[in-house]
Backbone as CSV, one residue per row, in Angstrom:
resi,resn,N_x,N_y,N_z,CA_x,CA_y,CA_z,C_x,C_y,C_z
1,UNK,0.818,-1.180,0.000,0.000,0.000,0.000,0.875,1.261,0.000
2,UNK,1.509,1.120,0.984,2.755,2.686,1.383,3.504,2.531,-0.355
3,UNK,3.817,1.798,-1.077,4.287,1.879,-2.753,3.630,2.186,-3.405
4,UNK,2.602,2.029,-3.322,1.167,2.676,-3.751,0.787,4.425,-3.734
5,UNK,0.821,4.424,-2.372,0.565,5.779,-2.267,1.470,6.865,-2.494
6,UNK,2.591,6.106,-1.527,3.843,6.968,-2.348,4.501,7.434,-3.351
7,UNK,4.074,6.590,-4.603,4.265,7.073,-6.106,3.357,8.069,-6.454
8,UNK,1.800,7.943,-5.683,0.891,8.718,-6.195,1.348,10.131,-6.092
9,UNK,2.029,10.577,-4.326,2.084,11.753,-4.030,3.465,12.309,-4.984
10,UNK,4.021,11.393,-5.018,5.447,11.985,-5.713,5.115,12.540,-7.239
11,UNK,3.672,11.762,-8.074,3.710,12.496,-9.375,3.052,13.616,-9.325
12,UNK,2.344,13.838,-7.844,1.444,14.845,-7.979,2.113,15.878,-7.733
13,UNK,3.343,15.797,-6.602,4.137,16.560,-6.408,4.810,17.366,-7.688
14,UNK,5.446,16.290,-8.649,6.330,16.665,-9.709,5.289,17.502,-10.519
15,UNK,4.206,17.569,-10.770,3.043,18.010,-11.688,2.532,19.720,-11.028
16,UNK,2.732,19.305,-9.710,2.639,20.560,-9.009,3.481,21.624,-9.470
17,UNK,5.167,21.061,-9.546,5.956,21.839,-9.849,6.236,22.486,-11.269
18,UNK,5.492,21.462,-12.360,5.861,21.793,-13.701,4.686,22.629,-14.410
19,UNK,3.760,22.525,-13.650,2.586,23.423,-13.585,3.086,25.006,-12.518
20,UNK,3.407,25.026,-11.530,3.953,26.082,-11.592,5.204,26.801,-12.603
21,UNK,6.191,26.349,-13.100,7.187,26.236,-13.886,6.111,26.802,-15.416
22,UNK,4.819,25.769,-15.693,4.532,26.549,-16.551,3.361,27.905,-16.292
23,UNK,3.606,27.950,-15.380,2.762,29.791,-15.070,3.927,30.815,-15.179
24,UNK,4.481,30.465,-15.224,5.899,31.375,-15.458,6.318,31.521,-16.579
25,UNK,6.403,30.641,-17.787,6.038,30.516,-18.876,4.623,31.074,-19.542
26,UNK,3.559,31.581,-18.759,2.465,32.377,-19.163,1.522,31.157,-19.756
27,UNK,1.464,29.460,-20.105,1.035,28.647,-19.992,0.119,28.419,-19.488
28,UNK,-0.230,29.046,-17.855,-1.555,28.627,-17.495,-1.529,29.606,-16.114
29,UNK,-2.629,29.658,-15.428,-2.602,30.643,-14.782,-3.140,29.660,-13.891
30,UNK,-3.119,30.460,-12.136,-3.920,30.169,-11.505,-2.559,30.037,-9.830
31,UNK,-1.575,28.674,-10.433,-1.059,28.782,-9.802,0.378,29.595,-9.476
32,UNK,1.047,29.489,-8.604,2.169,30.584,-7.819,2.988,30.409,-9.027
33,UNK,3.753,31.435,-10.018,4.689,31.314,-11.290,6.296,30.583,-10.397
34,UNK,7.171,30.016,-10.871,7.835,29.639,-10.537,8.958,29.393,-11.328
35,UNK,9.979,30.168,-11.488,10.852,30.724,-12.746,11.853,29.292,-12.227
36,UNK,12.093,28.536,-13.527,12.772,27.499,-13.673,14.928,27.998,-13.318
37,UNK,14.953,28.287,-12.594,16.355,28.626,-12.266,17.364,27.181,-11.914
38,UNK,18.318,27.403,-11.802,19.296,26.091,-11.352,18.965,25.422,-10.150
39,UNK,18.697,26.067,-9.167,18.459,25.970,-8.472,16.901,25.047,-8.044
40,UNK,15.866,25.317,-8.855,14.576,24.558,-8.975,14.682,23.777,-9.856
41,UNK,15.620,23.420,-10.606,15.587,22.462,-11.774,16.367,21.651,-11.009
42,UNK,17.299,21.960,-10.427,17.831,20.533,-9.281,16.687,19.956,-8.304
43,UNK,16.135,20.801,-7.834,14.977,20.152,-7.099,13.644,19.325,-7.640
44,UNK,13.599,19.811,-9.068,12.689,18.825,-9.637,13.276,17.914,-10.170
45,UNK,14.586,17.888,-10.648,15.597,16.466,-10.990,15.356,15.680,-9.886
46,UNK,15.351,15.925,-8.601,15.780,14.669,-7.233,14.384,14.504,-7.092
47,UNK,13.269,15.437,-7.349,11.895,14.379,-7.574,11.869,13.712,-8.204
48,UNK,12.305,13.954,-9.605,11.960,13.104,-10.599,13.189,11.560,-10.162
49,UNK,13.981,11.803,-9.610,14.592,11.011,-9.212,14.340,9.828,-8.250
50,UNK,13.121,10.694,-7.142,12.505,9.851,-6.381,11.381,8.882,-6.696
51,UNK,10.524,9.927,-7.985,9.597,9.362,-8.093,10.209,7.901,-9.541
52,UNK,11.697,7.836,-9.907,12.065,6.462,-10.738,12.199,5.700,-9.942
53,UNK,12.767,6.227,-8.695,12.693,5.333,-7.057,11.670,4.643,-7.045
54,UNK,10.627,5.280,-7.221,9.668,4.595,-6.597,8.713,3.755,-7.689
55,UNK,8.798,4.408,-8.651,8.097,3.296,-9.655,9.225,2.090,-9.738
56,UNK,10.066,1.874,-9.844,10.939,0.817,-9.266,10.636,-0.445,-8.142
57,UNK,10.211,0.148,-7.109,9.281,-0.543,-6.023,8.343,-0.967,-6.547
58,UNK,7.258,0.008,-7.458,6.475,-0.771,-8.374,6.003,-1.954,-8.830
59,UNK,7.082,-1.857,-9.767,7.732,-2.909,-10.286,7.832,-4.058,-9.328
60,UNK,8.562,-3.871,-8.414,8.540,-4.961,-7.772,7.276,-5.927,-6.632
61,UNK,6.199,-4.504,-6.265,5.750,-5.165,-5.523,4.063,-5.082,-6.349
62,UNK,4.033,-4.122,-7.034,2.566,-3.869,-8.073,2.183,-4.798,-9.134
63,UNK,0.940,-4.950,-9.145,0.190,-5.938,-10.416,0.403,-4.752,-11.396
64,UNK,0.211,-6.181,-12.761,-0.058,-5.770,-13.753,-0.677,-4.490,-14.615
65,UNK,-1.768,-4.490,-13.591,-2.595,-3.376,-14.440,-2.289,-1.948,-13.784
66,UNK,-1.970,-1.964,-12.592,-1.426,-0.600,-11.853,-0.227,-0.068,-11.977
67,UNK,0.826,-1.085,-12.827,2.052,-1.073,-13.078,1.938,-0.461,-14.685
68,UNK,1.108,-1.264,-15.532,0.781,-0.286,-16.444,0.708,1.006,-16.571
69,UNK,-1.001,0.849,-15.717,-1.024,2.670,-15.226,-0.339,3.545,-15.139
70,UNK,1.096,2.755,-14.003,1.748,3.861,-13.451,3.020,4.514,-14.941
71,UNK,2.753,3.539,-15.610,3.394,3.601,-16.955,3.316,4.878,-17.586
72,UNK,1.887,4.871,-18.500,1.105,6.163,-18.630,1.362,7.420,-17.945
73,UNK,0.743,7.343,-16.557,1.432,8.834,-15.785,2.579,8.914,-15.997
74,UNK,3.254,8.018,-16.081,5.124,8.379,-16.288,5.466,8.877,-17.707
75,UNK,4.521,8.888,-18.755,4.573,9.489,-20.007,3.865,10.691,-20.067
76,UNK,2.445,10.884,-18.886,2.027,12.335,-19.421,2.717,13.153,-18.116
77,UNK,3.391,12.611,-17.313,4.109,13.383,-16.132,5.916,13.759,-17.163
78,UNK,5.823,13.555,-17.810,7.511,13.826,-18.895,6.537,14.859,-20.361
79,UNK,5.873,14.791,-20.584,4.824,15.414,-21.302,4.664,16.794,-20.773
80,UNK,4.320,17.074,-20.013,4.100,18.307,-18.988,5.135,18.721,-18.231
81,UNK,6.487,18.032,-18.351,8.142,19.151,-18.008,8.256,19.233,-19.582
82,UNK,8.251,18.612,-20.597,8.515,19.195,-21.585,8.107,20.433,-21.798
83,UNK,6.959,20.506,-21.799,5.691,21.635,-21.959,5.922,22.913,-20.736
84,UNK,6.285,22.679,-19.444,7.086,23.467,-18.797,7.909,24.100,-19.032
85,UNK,8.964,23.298,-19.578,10.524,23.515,-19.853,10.452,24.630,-20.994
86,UNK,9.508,24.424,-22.319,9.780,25.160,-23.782,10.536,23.989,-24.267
87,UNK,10.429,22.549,-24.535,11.364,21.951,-24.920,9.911,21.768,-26.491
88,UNK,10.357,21.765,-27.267,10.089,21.324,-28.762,9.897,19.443,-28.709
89,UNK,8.965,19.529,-29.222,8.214,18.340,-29.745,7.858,18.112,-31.059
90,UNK,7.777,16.510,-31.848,7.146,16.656,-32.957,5.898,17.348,-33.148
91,UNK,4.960,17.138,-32.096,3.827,18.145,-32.579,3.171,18.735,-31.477
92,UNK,2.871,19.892,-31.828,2.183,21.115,-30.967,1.670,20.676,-30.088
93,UNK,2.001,20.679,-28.589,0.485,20.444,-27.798,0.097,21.516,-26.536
94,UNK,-0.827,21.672,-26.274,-1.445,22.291,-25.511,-1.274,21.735,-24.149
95,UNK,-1.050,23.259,-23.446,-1.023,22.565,-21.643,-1.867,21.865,-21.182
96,UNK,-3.408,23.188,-21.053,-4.414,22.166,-20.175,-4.988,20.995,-20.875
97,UNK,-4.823,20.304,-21.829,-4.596,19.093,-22.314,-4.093,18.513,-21.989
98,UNK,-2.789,18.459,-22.023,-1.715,17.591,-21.039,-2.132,17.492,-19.530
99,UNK,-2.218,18.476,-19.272,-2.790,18.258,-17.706,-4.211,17.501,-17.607
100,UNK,-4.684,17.700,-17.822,-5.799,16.920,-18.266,-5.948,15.413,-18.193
101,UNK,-5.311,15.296,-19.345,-4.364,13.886,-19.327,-3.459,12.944,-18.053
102,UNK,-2.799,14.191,-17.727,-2.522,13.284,-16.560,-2.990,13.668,-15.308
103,UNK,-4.104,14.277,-15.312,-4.840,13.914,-14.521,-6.005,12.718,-14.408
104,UNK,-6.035,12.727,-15.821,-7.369,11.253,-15.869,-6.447,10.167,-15.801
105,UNK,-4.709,10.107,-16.270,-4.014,8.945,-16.434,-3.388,8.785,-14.482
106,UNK,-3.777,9.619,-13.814,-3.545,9.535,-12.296,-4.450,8.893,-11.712
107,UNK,-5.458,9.460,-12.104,-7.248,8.535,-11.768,-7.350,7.172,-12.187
108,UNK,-6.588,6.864,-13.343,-6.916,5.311,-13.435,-5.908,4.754,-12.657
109,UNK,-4.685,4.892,-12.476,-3.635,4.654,-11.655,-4.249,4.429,-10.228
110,UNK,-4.589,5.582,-9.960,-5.449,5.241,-8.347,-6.665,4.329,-8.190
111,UNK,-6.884,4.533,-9.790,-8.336,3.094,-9.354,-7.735,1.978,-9.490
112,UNK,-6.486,1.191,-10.397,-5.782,0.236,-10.457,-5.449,-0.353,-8.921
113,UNK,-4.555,0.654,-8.640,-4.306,0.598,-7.097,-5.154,0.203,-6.275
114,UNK,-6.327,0.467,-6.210,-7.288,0.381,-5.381,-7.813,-0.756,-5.635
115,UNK,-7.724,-1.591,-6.335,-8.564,-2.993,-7.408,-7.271,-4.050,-6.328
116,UNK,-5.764,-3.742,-6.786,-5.448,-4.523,-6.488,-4.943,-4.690,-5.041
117,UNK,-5.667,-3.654,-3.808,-4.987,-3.524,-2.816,-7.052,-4.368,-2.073
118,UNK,-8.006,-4.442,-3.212,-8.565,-5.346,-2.990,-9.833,-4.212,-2.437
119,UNK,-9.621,-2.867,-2.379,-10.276,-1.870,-2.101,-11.423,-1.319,-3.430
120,UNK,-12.741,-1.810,-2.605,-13.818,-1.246,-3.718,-14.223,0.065,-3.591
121,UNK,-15.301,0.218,-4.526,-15.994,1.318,-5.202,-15.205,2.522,-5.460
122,UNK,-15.587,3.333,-5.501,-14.880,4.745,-5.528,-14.128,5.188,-5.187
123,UNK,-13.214,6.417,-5.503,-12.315,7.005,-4.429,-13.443,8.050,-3.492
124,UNK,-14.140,8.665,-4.074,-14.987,9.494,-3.432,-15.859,9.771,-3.944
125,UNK,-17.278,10.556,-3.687,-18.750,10.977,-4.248,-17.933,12.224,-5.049
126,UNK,-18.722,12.830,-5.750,-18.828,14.116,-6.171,-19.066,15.274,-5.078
127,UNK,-18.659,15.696,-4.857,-18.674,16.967,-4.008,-18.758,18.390,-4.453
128,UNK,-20.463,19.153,-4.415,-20.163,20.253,-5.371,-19.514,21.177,-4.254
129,UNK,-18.366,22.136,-4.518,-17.799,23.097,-4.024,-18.839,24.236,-3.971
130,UNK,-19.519,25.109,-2.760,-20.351,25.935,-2.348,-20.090,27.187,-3.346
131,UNK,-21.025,27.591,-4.034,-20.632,28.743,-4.866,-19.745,30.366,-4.655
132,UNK,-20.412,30.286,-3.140,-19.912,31.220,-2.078,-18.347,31.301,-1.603
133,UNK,-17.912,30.112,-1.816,-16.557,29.707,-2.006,-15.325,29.659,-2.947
134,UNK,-16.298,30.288,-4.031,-15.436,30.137,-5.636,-14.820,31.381,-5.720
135,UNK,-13.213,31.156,-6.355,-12.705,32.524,-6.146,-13.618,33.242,-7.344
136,UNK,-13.758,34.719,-6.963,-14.561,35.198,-8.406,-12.913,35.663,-9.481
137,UNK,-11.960,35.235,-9.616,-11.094,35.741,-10.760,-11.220,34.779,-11.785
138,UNK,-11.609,33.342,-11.470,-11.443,32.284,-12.601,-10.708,31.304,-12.486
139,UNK,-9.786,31.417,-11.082,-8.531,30.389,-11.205,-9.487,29.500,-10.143
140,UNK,-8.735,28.675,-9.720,-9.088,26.997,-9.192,-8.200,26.820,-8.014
141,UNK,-8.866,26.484,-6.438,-7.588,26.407,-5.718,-6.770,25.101,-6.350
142,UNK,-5.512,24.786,-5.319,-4.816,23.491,-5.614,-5.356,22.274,-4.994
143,UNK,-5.259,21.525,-5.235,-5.783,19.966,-5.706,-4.874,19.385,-3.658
């Protein structure tokens, strides 16, 4: 379970950061901009470092289909530092797409997880957020 969860927080972590990284880049708004310096690019290297750590464990202790999963996020979580970074791709893509993406490719990951740790139904109901609560500028708190 703790291999489980711990990969989860580590991509969310890394996604956190490349999503700030791209507000700084003018990419997307909402969250804190976060200018890619030497200094933060070492710190998202030793995530990204932790989180090969840990899909590693994976590997070793995860089924099939969550190991897959965690596959996927590991392609749209390198998808979205590209897209951070300004690094060039064969073809054009859009942020909140990518994010998008790995956010639904995180969701199946966590439902995988949850299948094979033998844990049913849902992660949670729908929960509408109180209107009274919504920032009025447009942005979204963090996750």
């Amino acid at each position: 379970m703790a291999a489980y969860a711990e990969y989860a927080h580590a991509v969310k972590e890394l996604a956190a950061r490349y999503q700030m990284i791209a507000a700084a880049r003018g990419l997307v708004s909402g969250p804190i901009p976060l200018e890619p310096t030497p200094e933060i690019l070492k710190e998202v290297g030793e995530l990204e470092s932790r989180r090969s750590a840990l899909s590693e464990t994976l590997g070793l202790l995860g089924d099939t289909e969550a190991n897959t999963a965690s596959k996927t996020v590991d392609h749209c979580l390198w998808r979205l530092e590209l897209l951070a970074r300004g690094i060039a791709t064969e073809v054009e893509q859009n942020w909140d797409q990518a994010y998008l993406d790995f956010r639904e490719a995180r969701s199946r990951y966590v439902a995988h997880a949850r299948a094979s740790l033998g844990v049913s139904g849902a992660v949670a109901q729908d929960v509408t957020w109180p209107a009274a609560w919504r920032p009025t500028t447009g942005t979204s708190p963090s996750e």
